[in-house]
Amino acid sequence: MKALLEEIAAELERKDPVSAISLLADRFPGKITFSTSFGWEDQVITDFIFKNQLPVSVFSLETGRLFPETYYVWNRTLERYNQPIHTYYPDAAELEKMVSTKGPSSFYTSVENRKECCAIRKMGPLKRALAGQQCWITGIRAEQSVNRTDMSNLEWDEQNQLIKFHPVFNWTLEDLKAYIRENNIIYNPLHDKGFPSIGCAPCTRAVQEGEDFRAGRWWWEDQSKKECGLHATK
């Protein structure tokens, strides 16, 4: 796998994001997909894919706890590009069992309960979304979290047994905003209200001045562990 990654990395070197995604789509025909949660990064990559008619499927995880503003962006995105965004829901039986026994807000009571909620609402649907895929495009950027600075834009995902590519990995927030302005990209209005990272509504708050980019996610937990498991490296 190391040799394959090195080969692909050499092919992608110095390519712009659209050309890089196009190259990967040619290498993995019908087996490449992009996950969106409708944040800044994902809206830019969605524009790359849909505007250039790249043969990459797009999907989202409908956790059932998203912000109204996220649904607004979702609808506007469908209207603008007239392309499908495949949707994956949590397993109903697992969700019903958790909420029936622990209530709708068990994630606040312990890290274990929060991880259980993420596993049911995100990890399970993600497994179904990635089944049969060989390449997963994501909106990860290096500056989003201290846990991501030692990653690269191309990597092997052991957990899901596929290649991951992050086309805007080295982009800054200002790079994203500039692209959004220049291309009139639809984006989540919560970004203008102090929400740089937007997830489920009960687990996301605005970031205060001087706080880390992802401080608003699961703010009641240890600040050094700000991942839900979707992009775990071990």
Short mmCIF file of C-alpha atoms in Angstrom, two decimals:
data_model
loop_
_atom_site.label_atom_id
_atom_site.label_comp_id
_atom_site.label_asym_id
_atom_site.label_seq_id
_atom_site.Cartn_x
_atom_site.Cartn_y
_atom_site.Cartn_z
CA MET A 1 0.00 0.00 0.00
CA LYS A 2 2.89 2.36 0.73
CA ALA A 3 4.15 1.97 -2.85
CA LEU A 4 0.68 2.71 -4.24
CA LEU A 5 0.32 5.84 -2.11
CA GLU A 6 3.75 7.05 -3.20
CA GLU A 7 2.83 6.43 -6.83
CA ILE A 8 -0.44 8.35 -6.54
CA ALA A 9 1.20 11.14 -4.53
CA ALA A 10 3.74 11.60 -7.33
CA GLU A 11 0.92 11.83 -9.88
CA LEU A 12 -0.94 14.40 -7.76
CA GLU A 13 2.09 16.56 -7.03
CA ARG A 14 1.59 20.19 -8.06
CA LYS A 15 -1.91 19.51 -9.39
CA ASP A 16 -4.73 21.85 -8.44
CA PRO A 17 -7.64 20.31 -6.46
CA VAL A 18 -9.95 19.84 -9.46
CA SER A 19 -7.24 18.16 -11.55
CA ALA A 20 -6.28 15.99 -8.59
CA ILE A 21 -9.85 14.82 -7.98
CA SER A 22 -10.28 14.18 -11.71
CA LEU A 23 -7.13 12.06 -11.77
CA LEU A 24 -8.35 10.00 -8.81
CA ALA A 25 -11.76 9.58 -10.44
CA ASP A 26 -10.04 8.14 -13.51
CA ARG A 27 -7.96 5.81 -11.35
CA PHE A 28 -10.93 4.61 -9.27
CA PRO A 29 -13.91 4.75 -11.68
CA GLY A 30 -17.22 4.34 -9.88
CA LYS A 31 -15.39 3.73 -6.60
CA ILE A 32 -14.72 7.27 -5.42
CA THR A 33 -16.96 9.32 -3.15
CA PHE A 34 -17.01 12.62 -1.28
CA SER A 35 -18.58 13.23 2.14
CA THR A 36 -20.11 16.62 2.87
CA SER A 37 -21.40 18.15 6.08
CA PHE A 38 -22.04 21.46 4.26
CA GLY A 39 -19.33 23.50 5.97
CA TRP A 40 -16.97 25.95 4.23
CA GLU A 41 -14.55 23.26 3.04
CA ASP A 42 -17.23 20.88 1.86
CA GLN A 43 -19.13 23.52 -0.08
CA VAL A 44 -15.96 24.43 -1.96
CA ILE A 45 -15.23 20.79 -2.82
CA THR A 46 -18.87 20.22 -3.80
CA ASP A 47 -18.46 23.10 -6.24
CA PHE A 48 -15.28 21.50 -7.62
CA ILE A 49 -17.16 18.26 -8.27
CA PHE A 50 -20.53 19.42 -9.50
CA LYS A 51 -19.45 22.46 -11.51
CA ASN A 52 -16.82 20.43 -13.35
CA GLN A 53 -19.07 17.37 -13.67
CA LEU A 54 -16.47 15.12 -12.07
CA PRO A 55 -17.59 11.45 -11.78
CA VAL A 56 -17.53 11.42 -7.97
CA SER A 57 -20.57 10.53 -5.86
CA VAL A 58 -21.44 12.89 -3.01
CA PHE A 59 -23.02 11.82 0.28
CA SER A 60 -23.96 13.21 3.67
CA LEU A 61 -24.74 11.73 7.08
CA GLU A 62 -28.14 12.78 8.38
CA THR A 63 -27.69 12.40 12.14
CA GLY A 64 -31.12 13.78 12.97
CA ARG A 65 -29.59 16.52 15.13
CA LEU A 66 -28.37 19.04 12.54
CA PHE A 67 -28.88 22.81 12.71
CA PRO A 68 -31.76 24.35 10.71
CA GLU A 69 -29.11 26.42 8.92
CA THR A 70 -27.42 23.23 7.73
CA TYR A 71 -30.65 21.99 6.19
CA TYR A 72 -31.00 25.39 4.51
CA VAL A 73 -27.56 25.02 2.87
CA TRP A 74 -28.36 21.42 1.91
CA ASN A 75 -31.54 22.47 0.10
CA ARG A 76 -29.87 25.44 -1.60
CA THR A 77 -27.02 23.21 -2.78
CA LEU A 78 -29.44 20.74 -4.36
CA GLU A 79 -31.27 23.59 -6.06
CA ARG A 80 -28.10 25.16 -7.42
CA TYR A 81 -26.40 22.10 -8.88
CA ASN A 82 -29.37 19.81 -9.51
CA GLN A 83 -27.21 16.83 -8.55
CA PRO A 84 -28.01 14.16 -5.92
CA ILE A 85 -26.46 14.14 -2.48
CA HIS A 86 -26.89 10.59 -1.22
CA THR A 87 -28.13 10.49 2.36
CA TYR A 88 -27.39 7.96 5.10
CA TYR A 89 -29.39 7.73 8.33
CA PRO A 90 -28.60 5.99 11.63
CA ASP A 91 -29.90 2.47 12.17
CA ALA A 92 -33.38 3.01 13.62
CA ALA A 93 -33.27 0.10 16.07
CA GLU A 94 -29.88 1.14 17.52
CA LEU A 95 -30.98 4.76 17.85
CA GLU A 96 -34.29 3.84 19.46
CA LYS A 97 -32.56 1.60 22.00
CA MET A 98 -30.03 4.27 22.99
CA VAL A 99 -32.58 7.05 23.38
CA SER A 100 -35.07 4.78 25.14
CA THR A 101 -32.54 3.71 27.78
CA LYS A 102 -30.37 6.83 28.13
CA GLY A 103 -32.50 9.69 26.87
CA PRO A 104 -31.94 12.13 24.01
CA SER A 105 -28.98 13.94 25.61
CA SER A 106 -26.87 11.12 27.05
CA PHE A 107 -23.79 12.47 25.23
CA TYR A 108 -23.41 15.20 27.86
CA THR A 109 -22.98 12.73 30.73
CA SER A 110 -19.78 10.93 29.75
CA VAL A 111 -17.23 10.57 26.97
CA GLU A 112 -18.34 6.96 26.54
CA ASN A 113 -21.95 7.99 25.99
CA ARG A 114 -20.91 10.73 23.57
CA LYS A 115 -18.84 8.26 21.56
CA GLU A 116 -21.76 5.84 21.54
CA CYS A 117 -24.00 8.54 20.10
CA CYS A 118 -21.41 9.42 17.45
CA ALA A 119 -21.00 5.73 16.63
CA ILE A 120 -24.72 5.27 16.03
CA ARG A 121 -25.46 8.57 14.32
CA LYS A 122 -22.23 8.85 12.28
CA MET A 123 -19.97 5.80 12.24
CA GLY A 124 -22.64 3.26 11.33
CA PRO A 125 -24.01 5.32 8.43
CA LEU A 126 -20.47 6.10 7.28
CA LYS A 127 -19.64 2.40 7.03
CA ARG A 128 -22.62 1.94 4.72
CA ALA A 129 -21.72 5.01 2.68
CA LEU A 130 -18.15 3.81 2.14
CA ALA A 131 -18.99 0.17 1.43
CA GLY A 132 -17.42 -0.84 -1.88
CA GLN A 133 -15.55 2.45 -2.30
CA GLN A 134 -11.80 2.68 -2.96
CA CYS A 135 -11.21 6.41 -2.51
CA TRP A 136 -12.81 8.85 -0.07
CA ILE A 137 -12.59 12.61 -0.65
CA THR A 138 -12.90 14.78 2.49
CA GLY A 139 -12.75 18.43 3.50
CA ILE A 140 -10.07 18.00 6.17
CA ARG A 141 -7.62 20.89 6.50
CA ALA A 142 -4.36 20.89 8.46
CA GLU A 143 -5.12 24.01 10.48
CA GLN A 144 -8.48 22.73 11.75
CA SER A 145 -7.05 20.84 14.72
CA VAL A 146 -3.77 19.98 16.44
CA ASN A 147 -4.69 16.34 15.83
CA ARG A 148 -4.54 16.93 12.06
CA THR A 149 -1.25 18.76 11.61
CA ASP A 150 0.74 15.53 11.32
CA MET A 151 -1.52 14.14 8.57
CA SER A 152 -0.95 14.51 4.83
CA ASN A 153 -3.35 15.25 2.00
CA LEU A 154 -3.19 11.61 0.82
CA GLU A 155 -3.34 8.68 3.22
CA TRP A 156 -4.42 5.11 3.74
CA ASP A 157 -7.49 4.75 5.97
CA GLU A 158 -6.92 1.49 7.83
CA GLN A 159 -10.27 1.71 9.57
CA ASN A 160 -12.23 1.81 6.30
CA GLN A 161 -9.66 0.10 4.06
CA LEU A 162 -9.47 2.77 1.38
CA ILE A 163 -7.45 5.76 0.23
CA LYS A 164 -8.39 9.20 1.55
CA PHE A 165 -7.64 12.44 -0.23
CA HIS A 166 -8.05 15.92 1.24
CA PRO A 167 -7.99 18.37 -1.71
CA VAL A 168 -7.99 21.56 0.41
CA PHE A 169 -5.68 20.16 3.11
CA ASN A 170 -3.17 23.00 2.79
CA TRP A 171 -5.70 25.77 2.22
CA THR A 172 -6.10 28.45 4.87
CA LEU A 173 -9.44 29.74 6.04
CA GLU A 174 -8.80 32.90 4.04
CA ASP A 175 -8.21 30.77 0.92
CA LEU A 176 -11.63 29.18 1.41
CA LYS A 177 -13.38 32.49 2.00
CA ALA A 178 -11.79 33.98 -1.10
CA TYR A 179 -12.97 31.08 -3.27
CA ILE A 180 -16.46 31.31 -1.78
CA ARG A 181 -16.65 35.05 -2.51
CA GLU A 182 -15.25 34.79 -6.02
CA ASN A 183 -17.55 31.92 -7.00
CA ASN A 184 -20.64 32.99 -5.07
CA ILE A 185 -20.72 29.69 -3.17
CA ILE A 186 -23.64 28.96 -0.85
CA TYR A 187 -22.37 28.59 2.73
CA ASN A 188 -23.75 28.10 6.21
CA PRO A 189 -24.76 31.43 7.82
CA LEU A 190 -23.60 30.05 11.18
CA HIS A 191 -20.03 30.59 9.96
CA ASP A 192 -20.68 34.33 10.24
CA LYS A 193 -21.83 33.88 13.85
CA GLY A 194 -18.66 32.33 15.28
CA PHE A 195 -19.14 28.72 14.16
CA PRO A 196 -16.02 27.72 12.16
CA SER A 197 -16.81 24.01 12.62
CA ILE A 198 -20.44 22.88 12.47
CA GLY A 199 -21.73 19.48 13.53
CA CYS A 200 -24.80 18.36 15.43
CA ALA A 201 -26.68 21.23 17.07
CA PRO A 202 -26.52 19.97 20.69
CA CYS A 203 -22.77 19.38 20.41
CA THR A 204 -21.67 22.60 18.72
CA ARG A 205 -21.38 26.15 20.05
CA ALA A 206 -19.83 29.34 18.76
CA VAL A 207 -16.11 29.80 19.29
CA GLN A 208 -14.97 32.67 21.48
CA GLU A 209 -12.14 35.04 20.52
CA GLY A 210 -8.76 33.36 21.03
CA GLU A 211 -10.19 29.83 21.19
CA ASP A 212 -9.07 26.92 19.01
CA PHE A 213 -10.85 26.34 15.68
CA ARG A 214 -12.65 23.27 17.05
CA ALA A 215 -13.21 24.49 20.60
CA GLY A 216 -16.91 24.73 19.87
CA ARG A 217 -17.23 20.99 19.20
CA TRP A 218 -17.96 18.87 22.32
CA TRP A 219 -16.83 21.85 24.38
CA TRP A 220 -17.48 20.06 27.69
CA GLU A 221 -14.73 17.51 27.00
CA ASP A 222 -10.91 17.54 27.00
CA GLN A 223 -9.86 20.13 24.41
CA SER A 224 -7.10 17.86 23.05
CA LYS A 225 -9.55 15.25 21.72
CA LYS A 226 -11.89 16.88 19.25
CA GLU A 227 -12.76 14.01 16.90
CA CYS A 228 -15.89 11.90 16.61
CA GLY A 229 -14.15 8.92 15.02
CA LEU A 230 -14.96 9.62 11.37
CA HIS A 231 -11.34 10.47 10.68
CA ALA A 232 -9.58 8.37 13.29
CA THR A 233 -6.10 7.36 12.22
CA LYS A 234 -5.78 4.36 14.54
#
